[in-house]
Every structure is written in C-alpha cells, then in structure tokens.
Amino acid sequence: MNTDNHRQDVELARCTRLLNHGPVTIVTSQHDGRANVMSASWAMPLDFDPPKVVVVIDSHTLTRRLVEASGVFGLQLPAVAFARQTLAVGTSNGVEIDKFAAFDLRTFRGRQIDVPMLADCVAWFECKVIPDDAQRHDLILAEVVAAYADSRVYSHNRWHFEATPELRTCHYVAGGTFFATGEPFEVQATPPAVTGSSAPQP
Amino acid sequence: MNTDNHRQDVELARCTRLLNHGPVTIVTSQHDGRANVMSASWAMPLDFDPPKVVVVIDSHTLTRRLVEASGVFGLQLPAVAFARQTLAVGTSNGVEIDKFAAFDLRTFRGRQIDVPMLADCVAWFECKVIPDDAQRHDLILAEVVAAYADSRVYSHNRWHFEATPELRTCHYVAGGTFFATGEPFEVQATPPAVTGSSAPQP
C-alpha cells in the first residue's frame, strides 16, 4: 500500500467530517529527537471552524509526555489494511521499543508541525494542543492546522470506499477485534407529524 | 422493531465497549416536566471503571439546558432501522416541537435517572453529569450509572450483528449520509521486529 501520491488537501473548515463517523485513530508525536506512535479509539471532533478535535491520551503514556512538551501531534486514520499495525502500536510501549522501527512504519514529515506522520494511513490531521484544564481528565483538546486525505477514498468532501475496500477506515472494539466501515446509506429527515399546539386548525 | 423484551444488563466496568467503535448516539433529557431528544455524533468513552463518557452538546440547545438543570441524560445507540429518526431528531428543534410526539418515538423510563429512554435503540447508557470546566468547550463529562443492550445484537460483551443487519449500529457522516457498521475482523498484534538496543546479542 503506497499512499504517497494520493495525499490531497482537505479544506480545514470541513475537515472534521473525516473523523465524524468515529473511526479508530493513530497519534504520532515527537519532542527533542524522540518520537512515538500509539493508537487511540477515543478521538472525536470538537468544533468545525476553526476545526478542533479532542483525544483521550492517558497521562502515563510516553505519547502524552511528548505531546505536552511539544504542543503538537499528528492524528491519522488507518485503513483496514493497516489494522495489524494499529493494534501493534496500541499494545506496545514506546518507552521500551522504537515502534516505528519495530513495526516498519513508513513516515513523512508534517507540513505545519515537526512530527512524523504515517504514510500508510488514509487521512491525516496536524494538530496544535489547546492547553486546557480538561487535560486532568486526559482530554487533549487541539486545533487542526492542516488536513489531507487519500484521494482514492476521499474527495469532494466525501468518503467513497467502494472501489478499494482494503482502504476503508475501521472502528476498534476490543481484544484485537475491529469493524470495517460498512456500506453508506442516505436517509431523508422525516417531516414532523402535526401534533399538539402546532397543529393547523381545521 | 420492538426491543422491549431484549434489553439486557451490561456490566458497568465493561459497558464503554458498547461505544468504542464510534457509532452515532442519541441524547435524551428531561427536567421539570420538559423532555427533549437530539442526536450526537460527537460522543466517546472517557474511562473504563467507573465508566465515563464525554459528549459534545452545544450550549445553545434545549438539550444542554435540560441536561445542566437535571444533571442527568440518556445516551443510546440507534440501529440502521432507526436512522431516519436519528436524522430527524438531529435536524429539528425541541423548542419548536415535541420531537417525541412529532416523530412517534416510543420511550421507557430510565432505571436510575428520570429521563425517557428510546425503546427502539440497541444500547443504552444512563448518565450522571460530572460538573466540570470543560463544559465551556461544550464537553459534557458524565459517569454511566446503568447500561444495557439489545441481546439480539450484544451478548457476552460482544456485538454480533450478522443475524439482524437492520439492527447494526451506524456512523454519521454529514447531510443525511451514514455508514452502517461493517463486518468484524480480528487481527493479531505483530511481534515487534528485533531492533536497536533491545536486540539480543548473538
């Protein structure tokens, strides 16, 4: 899987849409020559414009230490084809091993932040931490300063996984089990039934 | 769809697993005789035991007013078969209409909290707000005090949607588009390659 030629900018004001469906994420971080990578299921959008995200990062992790020291992190969405690595970086400890080397992870340098980003993902957010008291709950708030996605599966502000199912995003459950993102469907909002005081009088 | 006979308790210490895969949620609330219901894509677990969740609820909404006043809310997962209603309660205003009546939503009373819960969902959390400064970012932190799920799709702490695809959870994208939760798959963590200083000496 090589996504290097497929990374395409996503308009910042619409970029949280990439994360709206609740896929698992991977956080990359770097400070003072030391880098790390961990998966994070608990990440979601917080605001549209400027785009913000919130990620739960345990205070005991190396990632947390690097993120607090540098004030930046990379947040990326792995595809089904990258699930094995997603589990691996989520179940190993960056204090003990260099996970990038150990799991043979290809990286490129962030555009706005000095952090390694994972080449074999399908969407990327470069994030700047918004210092906040919520960190005592392990909630890391951040503004997204750059966003891009793999044009094979995301374009015109829409995901389209049909042609490349191996590039679908995924959703972590527990114990090594994931769900792939399933088929899209569209619904129309039901017009409300006419009831109570808002009923037109006959 | 009638889930009334299928609601089965989920162990609190494991209940955040219901939400781990990032499905869209619906928030129900009630205070002083007034009730409301809205959908919320931005909801995620925050801690395992005691189980906590965090939900983004805009400060301008009726739901937020009711949740802050009562200190409790219901959080539930709609199935694919309930997506139309999920969109409807997310795109209408509880100040203007009684959404329960307008969209013909069946409810039952929470066990631990005095809030209507939606009968036609597949998993339910009864939540008590943890008052916190993070509310200024619209982040509502809460402890889960009761959790249960539809036994047709969740048992032994696992989702199993195979037999009843219409009861799969769903993930909201934008503009009335959802993804159904896709097929499950399992991976084994890659053992790290032997590298650098942790390499055994030959």
mmCIF file of C-alpha atoms in Angstrom:
data_model
loop_
_atom_site.group_PDB
_atom_site.id
_atom_site.type_symbol
_atom_site.label_atom_id
_atom_site.label_comp_id
_atom_site.label_asym_id
_atom_site.label_seq_id
_atom_site.Cartn_x
_atom_site.Cartn_y
_atom_site.Cartn_z
ATOM 1 C CA MET A 1 0.000 0.000 0.000
ATOM 2 C CA ASN A 2 1.524 3.271 -1.067
ATOM 3 C CA THR A 3 -0.453 6.437 -0.465
ATOM 4 C CA ASP A 4 2.366 8.879 -1.126
ATOM 5 C CA ASN A 5 0.947 10.166 -4.377
ATOM 6 C CA HIS A 6 -2.601 10.279 -3.155
ATOM 7 C CA ARG A 7 -2.475 12.785 -0.349
ATOM 8 C CA GLN A 8 -4.760 15.653 -1.152
ATOM 9 C CA ASP A 9 -5.577 18.727 0.910
ATOM 10 C CA VAL A 10 -8.906 18.858 2.674
ATOM 11 C CA GLU A 11 -10.468 22.257 3.334
ATOM 12 C CA LEU A 12 -9.931 22.984 7.021
ATOM 13 C CA ALA A 13 -13.466 24.210 7.679
ATOM 14 C CA ARG A 14 -14.781 20.826 6.531
ATOM 15 C CA CYS A 15 -12.027 18.553 7.713
ATOM 16 C CA THR A 16 -13.733 17.247 10.863
ATOM 17 C CA ARG A 17 -16.022 15.344 8.524
ATOM 18 C CA LEU A 18 -13.115 12.932 8.047
ATOM 19 C CA LEU A 19 -13.466 11.923 11.683
ATOM 20 C CA ASN A 20 -17.223 12.238 12.111
ATOM 21 C CA HIS A 21 -18.000 8.551 11.643
ATOM 22 C CA GLY A 22 -15.962 7.521 14.660
ATOM 23 C CA PRO A 23 -13.046 5.545 13.180
ATOM 24 C CA VAL A 24 -10.043 4.446 15.195
ATOM 25 C CA THR A 25 -7.093 6.854 15.023
ATOM 26 C CA ILE A 26 -3.335 6.787 15.487
ATOM 27 C CA VAL A 27 -1.465 9.549 17.319
ATOM 28 C CA THR A 28 2.121 10.391 16.372
ATOM 29 C CA SER A 29 4.293 12.675 18.453
ATOM 30 C CA GLN A 30 7.815 13.966 18.708
ATOM 31 C CA HIS A 31 9.850 16.119 21.029
ATOM 32 C CA ASP A 32 13.536 16.743 21.346
ATOM 33 C CA GLY A 33 14.546 13.969 18.984
ATOM 34 C CA ARG A 34 12.273 11.329 20.485
ATOM 35 C CA ALA A 35 9.189 10.162 18.597
ATOM 36 C CA ASN A 36 6.339 7.823 19.357
ATOM 37 C CA VAL A 37 3.155 6.395 17.895
ATOM 38 C CA MET A 38 0.061 4.933 19.597
ATOM 39 C CA SER A 39 -3.471 4.116 18.531
ATOM 40 C CA ALA A 40 -6.429 5.940 20.075
ATOM 41 C CA SER A 41 -10.034 4.871 19.738
ATOM 42 C CA TRP A 42 -11.235 7.742 21.846
ATOM 43 C CA ALA A 43 -10.924 10.687 19.494
ATOM 44 C CA MET A 44 -13.656 12.881 18.044
ATOM 45 C CA PRO A 45 -14.336 16.275 16.521
ATOM 46 C CA LEU A 46 -14.994 19.150 18.907
ATOM 47 C CA ASP A 47 -15.723 22.043 16.573
ATOM 48 C CA PHE A 48 -15.996 22.826 12.868
ATOM 49 C CA ASP A 49 -14.293 26.143 12.173
ATOM 50 C CA PRO A 50 -11.644 26.543 13.288
ATOM 51 C CA PRO A 51 -11.596 22.765 13.328
ATOM 52 C CA LYS A 52 -10.891 21.204 16.688
ATOM 53 C CA VAL A 53 -10.575 17.667 17.915
ATOM 54 C CA VAL A 54 -10.413 16.065 21.317
ATOM 55 C CA VAL A 55 -8.437 12.897 22.041
ATOM 56 C CA VAL A 56 -8.141 10.894 25.224
ATOM 57 C CA ILE A 57 -4.440 10.301 25.912
ATOM 58 C CA ASP A 58 -3.573 8.630 29.185
ATOM 59 C CA SER A 59 -1.306 10.755 31.365
ATOM 60 C CA HIS A 60 1.040 7.810 31.957
ATOM 61 C CA THR A 61 1.997 7.379 28.325
ATOM 62 C CA LEU A 62 5.116 8.470 26.502
ATOM 63 C CA THR A 63 2.839 9.989 23.862
ATOM 64 C CA ARG A 64 1.279 12.251 26.453
ATOM 65 C CA ARG A 65 4.705 13.394 27.627
ATOM 66 C CA LEU A 66 5.822 14.183 24.074
ATOM 67 C CA VAL A 67 2.541 15.905 23.178
ATOM 68 C CA GLU A 68 2.612 18.098 26.264
ATOM 69 C CA ALA A 69 6.261 19.001 25.694
ATOM 70 C CA SER A 70 5.934 19.829 22.002
ATOM 71 C CA GLY A 71 2.348 21.104 21.939
ATOM 72 C CA VAL A 72 1.634 19.299 18.687
ATOM 73 C CA PHE A 73 0.672 15.856 17.422
ATOM 74 C CA GLY A 74 -0.335 14.026 14.293
ATOM 75 C CA LEU A 75 -3.702 12.284 14.156
ATOM 76 C CA GLN A 76 -4.310 9.842 11.342
ATOM 77 C CA LEU A 77 -6.848 7.270 10.244
ATOM 78 C CA PRO A 78 -5.594 3.773 9.471
ATOM 79 C CA ALA A 79 -7.314 1.661 6.841
ATOM 80 C CA VAL A 80 -8.375 -1.963 7.196
ATOM 81 C CA ALA A 81 -5.089 -2.963 5.544
ATOM 82 C CA PHE A 82 -3.228 -1.243 8.400
ATOM 83 C CA ALA A 83 -5.234 -2.765 11.271
ATOM 84 C CA ARG A 84 -2.475 -5.150 12.336
ATOM 85 C CA GLN A 85 -0.091 -2.245 12.797
ATOM 86 C CA THR A 86 -2.817 -0.237 14.523
ATOM 87 C CA LEU A 87 -3.208 -2.951 17.111
ATOM 88 C CA ALA A 88 0.555 -3.339 17.419
ATOM 89 C CA VAL A 89 1.234 0.318 18.190
ATOM 90 C CA GLY A 90 -1.678 0.279 20.631
ATOM 91 C CA THR A 91 -0.413 -2.688 22.616
ATOM 92 C CA SER A 92 3.294 -1.931 22.864
ATOM 93 C CA ASN A 93 5.236 0.601 24.857
ATOM 94 C CA GLY A 94 7.303 3.366 23.267
ATOM 95 C CA VAL A 95 9.500 3.542 26.353
ATOM 96 C CA GLU A 96 10.695 0.013 25.637
ATOM 97 C CA ILE A 97 10.921 -0.062 21.867
ATOM 98 C CA ASP A 98 11.114 2.276 18.900
ATOM 99 C CA LYS A 99 7.748 1.365 17.422
ATOM 100 C CA PHE A 100 8.483 2.986 14.061
ATOM 101 C CA ALA A 101 11.436 0.668 13.562
ATOM 102 C CA ALA A 102 9.893 -2.339 15.274
ATOM 103 C CA PHE A 103 6.785 -2.329 13.089
ATOM 104 C CA ASP A 104 8.469 -0.967 9.995
ATOM 105 C CA LEU A 105 6.262 2.120 9.763
ATOM 106 C CA ARG A 106 6.849 4.479 6.851
ATOM 107 C CA THR A 107 6.597 8.141 7.762
ATOM 108 C CA PHE A 108 6.773 11.583 6.228
ATOM 109 C CA ARG A 109 7.288 14.906 7.929
ATOM 110 C CA GLY A 110 4.244 17.027 8.901
ATOM 111 C CA ARG A 111 3.799 20.225 6.929
ATOM 112 C CA GLN A 112 2.880 22.515 9.791
ATOM 113 C CA ILE A 113 4.267 20.537 12.684
ATOM 114 C CA ASP A 114 7.556 18.780 13.307
ATOM 115 C CA VAL A 115 6.093 15.309 13.807
ATOM 116 C CA PRO A 116 6.372 12.096 11.781
ATOM 117 C CA MET A 117 3.096 11.276 10.033
ATOM 118 C CA LEU A 118 2.270 7.699 8.974
ATOM 119 C CA ALA A 119 2.480 7.284 5.215
ATOM 120 C CA ASP A 120 0.218 4.237 5.077
ATOM 121 C CA CYS A 121 -2.896 5.844 6.525
ATOM 122 C CA VAL A 122 -5.820 7.345 4.591
ATOM 123 C CA ALA A 123 -6.420 10.673 6.358
ATOM 124 C CA TRP A 124 -4.244 12.982 8.387
ATOM 125 C CA PHE A 125 -4.703 15.872 10.787
ATOM 126 C CA GLU A 126 -1.839 18.005 12.012
ATOM 127 C CA CYS A 127 -2.852 19.289 15.441
ATOM 128 C CA LYS A 128 -1.801 22.003 17.875
ATOM 129 C CA VAL A 129 -2.709 21.460 21.501
ATOM 130 C CA ILE A 130 -5.040 23.973 23.142
ATOM 131 C CA PRO A 131 -3.763 24.000 26.727
ATOM 132 C CA ASP A 132 -6.729 23.389 28.983
ATOM 133 C CA ASP A 133 -7.733 22.101 32.397
ATOM 134 C CA ALA A 134 -9.552 19.240 30.721
ATOM 135 C CA GLN A 135 -6.134 17.580 30.484
ATOM 136 C CA ARG A 136 -6.596 16.416 34.043
ATOM 137 C CA HIS A 137 -9.269 14.094 32.616
ATOM 138 C CA ASP A 138 -6.784 13.018 29.910
ATOM 139 C CA LEU A 139 -8.751 15.045 27.365
ATOM 140 C CA ILE A 140 -6.346 16.681 24.946
ATOM 141 C CA LEU A 141 -8.037 19.484 23.006
ATOM 142 C CA ALA A 142 -6.387 20.594 19.794
ATOM 143 C CA GLU A 143 -6.866 22.758 16.778
ATOM 144 C CA VAL A 144 -6.332 21.165 13.387
ATOM 145 C CA VAL A 145 -3.846 23.226 11.389
ATOM 146 C CA ALA A 146 -3.576 21.004 8.324
ATOM 147 C CA ALA A 147 -5.699 18.172 6.972
ATOM 148 C CA TYR A 148 -5.407 15.920 3.961
ATOM 149 C CA ALA A 149 -6.785 12.602 2.841
ATOM 150 C CA ASP A 150 -6.143 9.822 0.379
ATOM 151 C CA SER A 151 -7.858 10.898 -2.820
ATOM 152 C CA ARG A 152 -8.623 7.271 -3.702
ATOM 153 C CA VAL A 153 -11.133 7.142 -0.853
ATOM 154 C CA TYR A 154 -11.930 10.783 -0.055
ATOM 155 C CA SER A 155 -12.679 13.581 -2.494
ATOM 156 C CA HIS A 156 -15.132 16.459 -2.794
ATOM 157 C CA ASN A 157 -15.564 16.201 0.970
ATOM 158 C CA ARG A 158 -16.910 12.648 0.785
ATOM 159 C CA TRP A 159 -15.649 9.219 1.669
ATOM 160 C CA HIS A 160 -16.044 6.639 -1.116
ATOM 161 C CA PHE A 161 -14.657 3.250 -0.231
ATOM 162 C CA GLU A 162 -16.437 1.125 -2.845
ATOM 163 C CA ALA A 163 -13.517 0.714 -5.262
ATOM 164 C CA THR A 164 -10.860 -0.022 -2.650
ATOM 165 C CA PRO A 165 -12.345 -1.935 0.293
ATOM 166 C CA GLU A 166 -8.868 -2.509 1.747
ATOM 167 C CA LEU A 167 -8.663 1.261 2.244
ATOM 168 C CA ARG A 168 -11.843 1.501 4.299
ATOM 169 C CA THR A 169 -11.406 3.084 7.705
ATOM 170 C CA CYS A 170 -12.003 0.886 10.723
ATOM 171 C CA HIS A 171 -13.512 1.023 14.180
ATOM 172 C CA TYR A 172 -11.901 -0.642 17.143
ATOM 173 C CA VAL A 173 -13.901 -2.798 19.523
ATOM 174 C CA ALA A 174 -11.572 -4.633 21.927
ATOM 175 C CA GLY A 175 -9.117 -7.530 22.101
ATOM 176 C CA GLY A 176 -7.884 -7.183 18.522
ATOM 177 C CA THR A 177 -11.401 -7.016 17.047
ATOM 178 C CA PHE A 178 -12.342 -4.245 14.639
ATOM 179 C CA PHE A 179 -15.293 -3.396 12.449
ATOM 180 C CA ALA A 180 -14.635 -2.204 8.935
ATOM 181 C CA THR A 181 -16.614 0.879 7.987
ATOM 182 C CA GLY A 182 -19.725 -0.572 6.328
ATOM 183 C CA GLU A 183 -21.883 0.448 3.394
ATOM 184 C CA PRO A 184 -23.049 4.053 3.130
ATOM 185 C CA PHE A 185 -26.731 4.885 3.070
ATOM 186 C CA GLU A 186 -28.700 8.070 2.914
ATOM 187 C CA VAL A 187 -31.916 8.996 4.674
ATOM 188 C CA GLN A 188 -34.273 11.934 4.454
ATOM 189 C CA ALA A 189 -35.370 13.610 7.650
ATOM 190 C CA THR A 190 -38.959 12.691 8.478
ATOM 191 C CA PRO A 191 -41.158 15.747 8.399
ATOM 192 C CA PRO A 192 -42.582 16.032 11.899
ATOM 193 C CA ALA A 193 -46.124 14.759 12.383
ATOM 194 C CA VAL A 194 -48.554 17.573 13.018
ATOM 195 C CA THR A 195 -49.281 17.441 16.716
ATOM 196 C CA GLY A 196 -50.416 19.451 19.715
ATOM 197 C CA SER A 197 -50.452 23.191 19.670
ATOM 198 C CA SER A 198 -48.650 23.485 16.356
ATOM 199 C CA ALA A 199 -51.485 21.660 14.519
ATOM 200 C CA PRO A 200 -53.217 23.735 11.894
ATOM 201 C CA GLN A 201 -56.858 24.262 12.810
ATOM 202 C CA PRO A 202 -59.304 22.524 10.504
ATOM 203 C CA MET B 1 -38.911 -3.098 15.576
ATOM 204 C CA ASN B 2 -39.605 -3.923 19.188
ATOM 205 C CA THR B 3 -36.679 -4.219 21.531
ATOM 206 C CA ASP B 4 -38.656 -4.187 24.762
ATOM 207 C CA ASN B 5 -38.029 -7.824 25.577
ATOM 208 C CA HIS B 6 -34.420 -7.760 24.542
ATOM 209 C CA ARG B 7 -32.890 -5.263 26.906
ATOM 210 C CA GLN B 8 -30.224 -6.960 28.911
ATOM 211 C CA ASP B 9 -27.903 -5.506 31.533
ATOM 212 C CA VAL B 10 -24.303 -4.878 30.567
ATOM 213 C CA GLU B 11 -21.653 -4.991 33.269
ATOM 214 C CA LEU B 12 -20.745 -1.399 34.082
ATOM 215 C CA ALA B 13 -16.987 -1.965 34.103
ATOM 216 C CA ARG B 14 -17.220 -3.189 30.501
ATOM 217 C CA CYS B 15 -20.007 -1.026 29.187
ATOM 218 C CA THR B 16 -17.890 1.557 27.352
ATOM 219 C CA ARG B 17 -17.150 -1.212 24.871
ATOM 220 C CA LEU B 18 -20.644 -0.584 23.501
ATOM 221 C CA LEU B 19 -19.486 2.847 22.377
ATOM 222 C CA ASN B 20 -15.882 2.083 21.484
ATOM 223 C CA HIS B 21 -16.447 1.702 17.742
ATOM 224 C CA GLY B 22 -17.651 5.287 17.369
ATOM 225 C CA PRO B 23 -21.331 4.927 16.444
ATOM 226 C CA VAL B 24 -23.733 7.854 16.305
ATOM 227 C CA THR B 25 -25.699 8.372 19.530
ATOM 228 C CA ILE B 26 -28.953 9.977 20.642
ATOM 229 C CA VAL B 27 -29.196 12.057 23.815
ATOM 230 C CA THR B 28 -32.461 12.173 25.765
ATOM 231 C CA SER B 29 -33.055 14.631 28.577
ATOM 232 C CA GLN B 30 -35.749 15.831 30.920
ATOM 233 C CA HIS B 31 -36.183 18.486 33.567
ATOM 234 C CA ASP B 32 -39.199 19.862 35.340
ATOM 235 C CA GLY B 33 -41.717 18.174 33.056
ATOM 236 C CA ARG B 34 -39.989 19.105 29.805
ATOM 237 C CA ALA B 35 -38.181 16.480 27.751
ATOM 238 C CA ASN B 36 -36.081 16.514 24.609
ATOM 239 C CA VAL B 37 -34.130 14.280 22.275
ATOM 240 C CA MET B 38 -31.265 15.061 19.882
ATOM 241 C CA SER B 39 -28.679 13.055 18.014
ATOM 242 C CA ALA B 40 -24.979 13.448 18.775
ATOM 243 C CA SER B 41 -22.164 12.122 16.630
ATOM 244 C CA TRP B 42 -19.541 13.514 18.930
ATOM 245 C CA ALA B 43 -19.661 11.131 21.858
ATOM 246 C CA MET B 44 -16.985 8.754 23.106
ATOM 247 C CA PRO B 45 -15.820 6.823 26.148
ATOM 248 C CA LEU B 46 -13.598 8.642 28.613
ATOM 249 C CA ASP B 47 -12.809 5.967 31.182
ATOM 250 C CA PHE B 48 -13.485 2.300 31.908
ATOM 251 C CA ASP B 49 -14.214 1.881 35.592
ATOM 252 C CA PRO B 50 -16.134 3.727 36.793
ATOM 253 C CA PRO B 51 -17.326 4.085 33.215
ATOM 254 C CA LYS B 52 -17.360 7.626 31.903
ATOM 255 C CA VAL B 53 -18.333 9.166 28.619
ATOM 256 C CA VAL B 54 -17.889 12.587 27.091
ATOM 257 C CA VAL B 55 -20.411 14.126 24.707
ATOM 258 C CA VAL B 56 -20.281 17.414 22.834
ATOM 259 C CA ILE B 57 -23.580 19.242 23.441
ATOM 260 C CA ASP B 58 -23.830 22.755 22.062
ATOM 261 C CA SER B 59 -24.530 25.335 24.743
ATOM 262 C CA HIS B 60 -27.353 26.859 22.688
ATOM 263 C CA THR B 61 -29.503 23.736 22.646
ATOM 264 C CA LEU B 62 -32.548 22.864 24.715
ATOM 265 C CA THR B 63 -30.863 19.546 25.467
ATOM 266 C CA ARG B 64 -27.947 21.336 27.079
ATOM 267 C CA ARG B 65 -30.314 23.394 29.238
ATOM 268 C CA LEU B 66 -32.189 20.312 30.387
ATOM 269 C CA VAL B 67 -29.005 18.312 30.998
ATOM 270 C CA GLU B 68 -27.413 21.074 33.038
ATOM 271 C CA ALA B 69 -30.595 21.590 35.054
ATOM 272 C CA SER B 70 -31.233 17.917 35.808
ATOM 273 C CA GLY B 71 -27.635 16.666 35.895
ATOM 274 C CA VAL B 72 -28.573 13.507 34.005
ATOM 275 C CA PHE B 73 -29.159 12.279 30.476
ATOM 276 C CA GLY B 74 -29.810 9.152 28.478
ATOM 277 C CA LEU B 75 -27.352 8.144 25.767
ATOM 278 C CA GLN B 76 -28.457 5.483 23.317
ATOM 279 C CA LEU B 77 -27.303 3.873 20.090
ATOM 280 C CA PRO B 78 -29.741 3.822 17.182
ATOM 281 C CA ALA B 79 -29.692 0.971 14.687
ATOM 282 C CA VAL B 80 -29.724 1.286 10.917
ATOM 283 C CA ALA B 81 -33.501 0.805 11.020
ATOM 284 C CA PHE B 82 -33.748 3.937 13.196
ATOM 285 C CA ALA B 83 -31.510 6.172 11.061
ATOM 286 C CA ARG B 84 -34.380 8.218 9.647
ATOM 287 C CA GLN B 85 -35.488 9.168 13.155
ATOM 288 C CA THR B 86 -31.865 9.791 14.165
ATOM 289 C CA LEU B 87 -31.529 12.355 11.413
ATOM 290 C CA ALA B 88 -34.942 13.832 12.229
ATOM 291 C CA VAL B 89 -34.174 14.473 15.906
ATOM 292 C CA GLY B 90 -30.798 15.901 14.899
ATOM 293 C CA THR B 91 -32.220 18.415 12.437
ATOM 294 C CA SER B 92 -35.251 19.720 14.333
ATOM 295 C CA ASN B 93 -35.585 21.989 17.321
ATOM 296 C CA GLY B 94 -37.098 20.886 20.612
ATOM 297 C CA VAL B 95 -38.014 24.453 21.426
ATOM 298 C CA GLU B 96 -40.405 24.441 18.482
ATOM 299 C CA ILE B 97 -41.835 20.937 18.550
ATOM 300 C CA ASP B 98 -42.228 17.994 20.890
ATOM 301 C CA LYS B 99 -39.948 15.642 18.981
ATOM 302 C CA PHE B 100 -41.169 12.538 20.816
ATOM 303 C CA ALA B 101 -44.708 13.158 19.560
ATOM 304 C CA ALA B 102 -43.697 14.566 16.184
ATOM 305 C CA PHE B 103 -41.580 11.543 15.277
ATOM 306 C CA ASP B 104 -43.675 8.995 17.153
ATOM 307 C CA LEU B 105 -40.802 7.847 19.370
ATOM 308 C CA ARG B 106 -41.527 5.085 21.856
ATOM 309 C CA THR B 107 -39.881 5.570 25.224
ATOM 310 C CA PHE B 108 -39.476 3.889 28.574
ATOM 311 C CA ARG B 109 -38.382 5.377 31.860
ATOM 312 C CA GLY B 110 -34.706 5.190 32.873
ATOM 313 C CA ARG B 111 -33.940 2.926 35.798
ATOM 314 C CA GLN B 112 -31.514 5.157 37.622
ATOM 315 C CA ILE B 113 -32.456 8.507 36.135
ATOM 316 C CA ASP B 114 -35.765 10.238 35.492
ATOM 317 C CA VAL B 115 -35.329 10.562 31.735
ATOM 318 C CA PRO B 116 -37.210 8.979 28.825
ATOM 319 C CA MET B 117 -35.082 6.380 27.030
ATOM 320 C CA LEU B 118 -35.763 5.439 23.403
ATOM 321 C CA ALA B 119 -37.285 1.971 23.152
ATOM 322 C CA ASP B 120 -36.216 1.389 19.551
ATOM 323 C CA CYS B 121 -32.465 1.682 20.054
ATOM 324 C CA VAL B 122 -29.989 -1.159 20.595
ATOM 325 C CA ALA B 123 -27.872 0.045 23.519
ATOM 326 C CA TRP B 124 -28.481 2.456 26.347
ATOM 327 C CA PHE B 125 -26.429 4.351 28.894
ATOM 328 C CA GLU B 126 -27.954 6.213 31.820
ATOM 329 C CA CYS B 127 -25.566 9.044 32.646
ATOM 330 C CA LYS B 128 -24.915 11.453 35.504
ATOM 331 C CA VAL B 129 -23.122 14.662 34.632
ATOM 332 C CA ILE B 130 -19.735 15.294 36.235
ATOM 333 C CA PRO B 131 -19.730 19.079 36.604
ATOM 334 C CA ASP B 132 -16.542 20.376 35.045
ATOM 335 C CA ASP B 133 -14.954 23.412 33.454
ATOM 336 C CA ALA B 134 -14.727 21.505 30.180
ATOM 337 C CA GLN B 135 -18.388 22.453 29.696
ATOM 338 C CA ARG B 136 -17.192 25.780 28.375
ATOM 339 C CA HIS B 137 -15.958 23.814 25.365
ATOM 340 C CA ASP B 138 -19.378 22.087 25.183
ATOM 341 C CA LEU B 139 -17.794 18.922 26.529
ATOM 342 C CA ILE B 140 -20.221 17.221 28.892
ATOM 343 C CA LEU B 141 -18.455 14.633 31.046
ATOM 344 C CA ALA B 142 -20.622 12.001 32.678
ATOM 345 C CA GLU B 143 -20.483 8.805 34.650
ATOM 346 C CA VAL B 144 -22.514 5.883 33.362
ATOM 347 C CA VAL B 145 -24.757 4.568 36.157
ATOM 348 C CA ALA B 146 -26.646 1.934 34.189
ATOM 349 C CA ALA B 147 -26.045 0.244 30.836
ATOM 350 C CA TYR B 148 -27.945 -2.339 28.865
ATOM 351 C CA ALA B 149 -28.091 -3.554 25.299
ATOM 352 C CA ASP B 150 -30.289 -5.469 22.916
ATOM 353 C CA SER B 151 -29.436 -9.127 23.463
ATOM 354 C CA ARG B 152 -30.124 -9.910 19.797
ATOM 355 C CA VAL B 153 -27.005 -7.941 18.832
ATOM 356 C CA TYR B 154 -24.917 -7.741 22.025
ATOM 357 C CA SER B 155 -24.170 -10.501 24.479
ATOM 358 C CA HIS B 156 -21.174 -11.786 26.438
ATOM 359 C CA ASN B 157 -19.674 -8.306 25.967
ATOM 360 C CA ARG B 158 -19.610 -8.613 22.186
ATOM 361 C CA TRP B 159 -21.531 -7.121 19.323
ATOM 362 C CA HIS B 160 -22.841 -9.674 16.812
ATOM 363 C CA PHE B 161 -24.833 -8.119 14.017
ATOM 364 C CA GLU B 162 -24.697 -10.984 11.499
ATOM 365 C CA ALA B 163 -28.223 -12.333 12.053
ATOM 366 C CA THR B 164 -30.008 -8.979 12.153
ATOM 367 C CA PRO B 165 -28.329 -6.487 9.797
ATOM 368 C CA GLU B 166 -31.168 -3.988 10.349
ATOM 369 C CA LEU B 167 -30.038 -3.768 13.972
ATOM 370 C CA ARG B 168 -26.469 -2.812 13.148
ATOM 371 C CA THR B 169 -25.306 0.420 14.720
ATOM 372 C CA CYS B 170 -24.481 3.282 12.400
ATOM 373 C CA HIS B 171 -21.993 6.099 11.991
ATOM 374 C CA TYR B 172 -22.997 9.540 10.863
ATOM 375 C CA VAL B 173 -21.099 11.372 8.145
ATOM 376 C CA ALA B 174 -22.996 14.515 7.096
ATOM 377 C CA GLY B 175 -26.045 15.643 5.134
ATOM 378 C CA GLY B 176 -28.174 12.594 5.904
ATOM 379 C CA THR B 177 -25.428 10.122 4.984
ATOM 380 C CA PHE B 178 -24.493 7.332 7.360
ATOM 381 C CA PHE B 179 -22.277 4.277 7.276
ATOM 382 C CA ALA B 180 -23.619 1.045 8.668
ATOM 383 C CA THR B 181 -21.205 -0.717 10.984
ATOM 384 C CA GLY B 182 -19.366 -3.115 8.677
ATOM 385 C CA GLU B 183 -18.037 -6.633 9.039
ATOM 386 C CA PRO B 184 -15.975 -7.541 12.081
ATOM 387 C CA PHE B 185 -12.440 -8.793 11.716
ATOM 388 C CA GLU B 186 -9.738 -9.804 14.099
ATOM 389 C CA VAL B 187 -6.018 -9.194 13.953
ATOM 390 C CA GLN B 188 -3.065 -10.359 15.993
ATOM 391 C CA ALA B 189 -0.581 -7.812 17.191
ATOM 392 C CA THR B 190 2.635 -8.056 15.192
ATOM 393 C CA PRO B 191 5.525 -9.055 17.403
ATOM 394 C CA PRO B 192 7.995 -6.194 17.161
ATOM 395 C CA ALA B 193 10.973 -6.707 14.907
ATOM 396 C CA VAL B 194 14.177 -7.069 16.863
ATOM 397 C CA THR B 195 15.930 -3.745 16.529
ATOM 398 C CA GLY B 196 18.408 -1.401 18.086
ATOM 399 C CA SER B 197 19.472 -1.660 21.678
ATOM 400 C CA SER B 198 16.816 -4.205 22.597
ATOM 401 C CA ALA B 199 18.258 -6.754 20.171
ATOM 402 C CA PRO B 200 19.524 -9.912 21.820
ATOM 403 C CA GLN B 201 23.263 -10.307 21.340
ATOM 404 C CA PRO B 202 24.230 -13.207 19.160
#
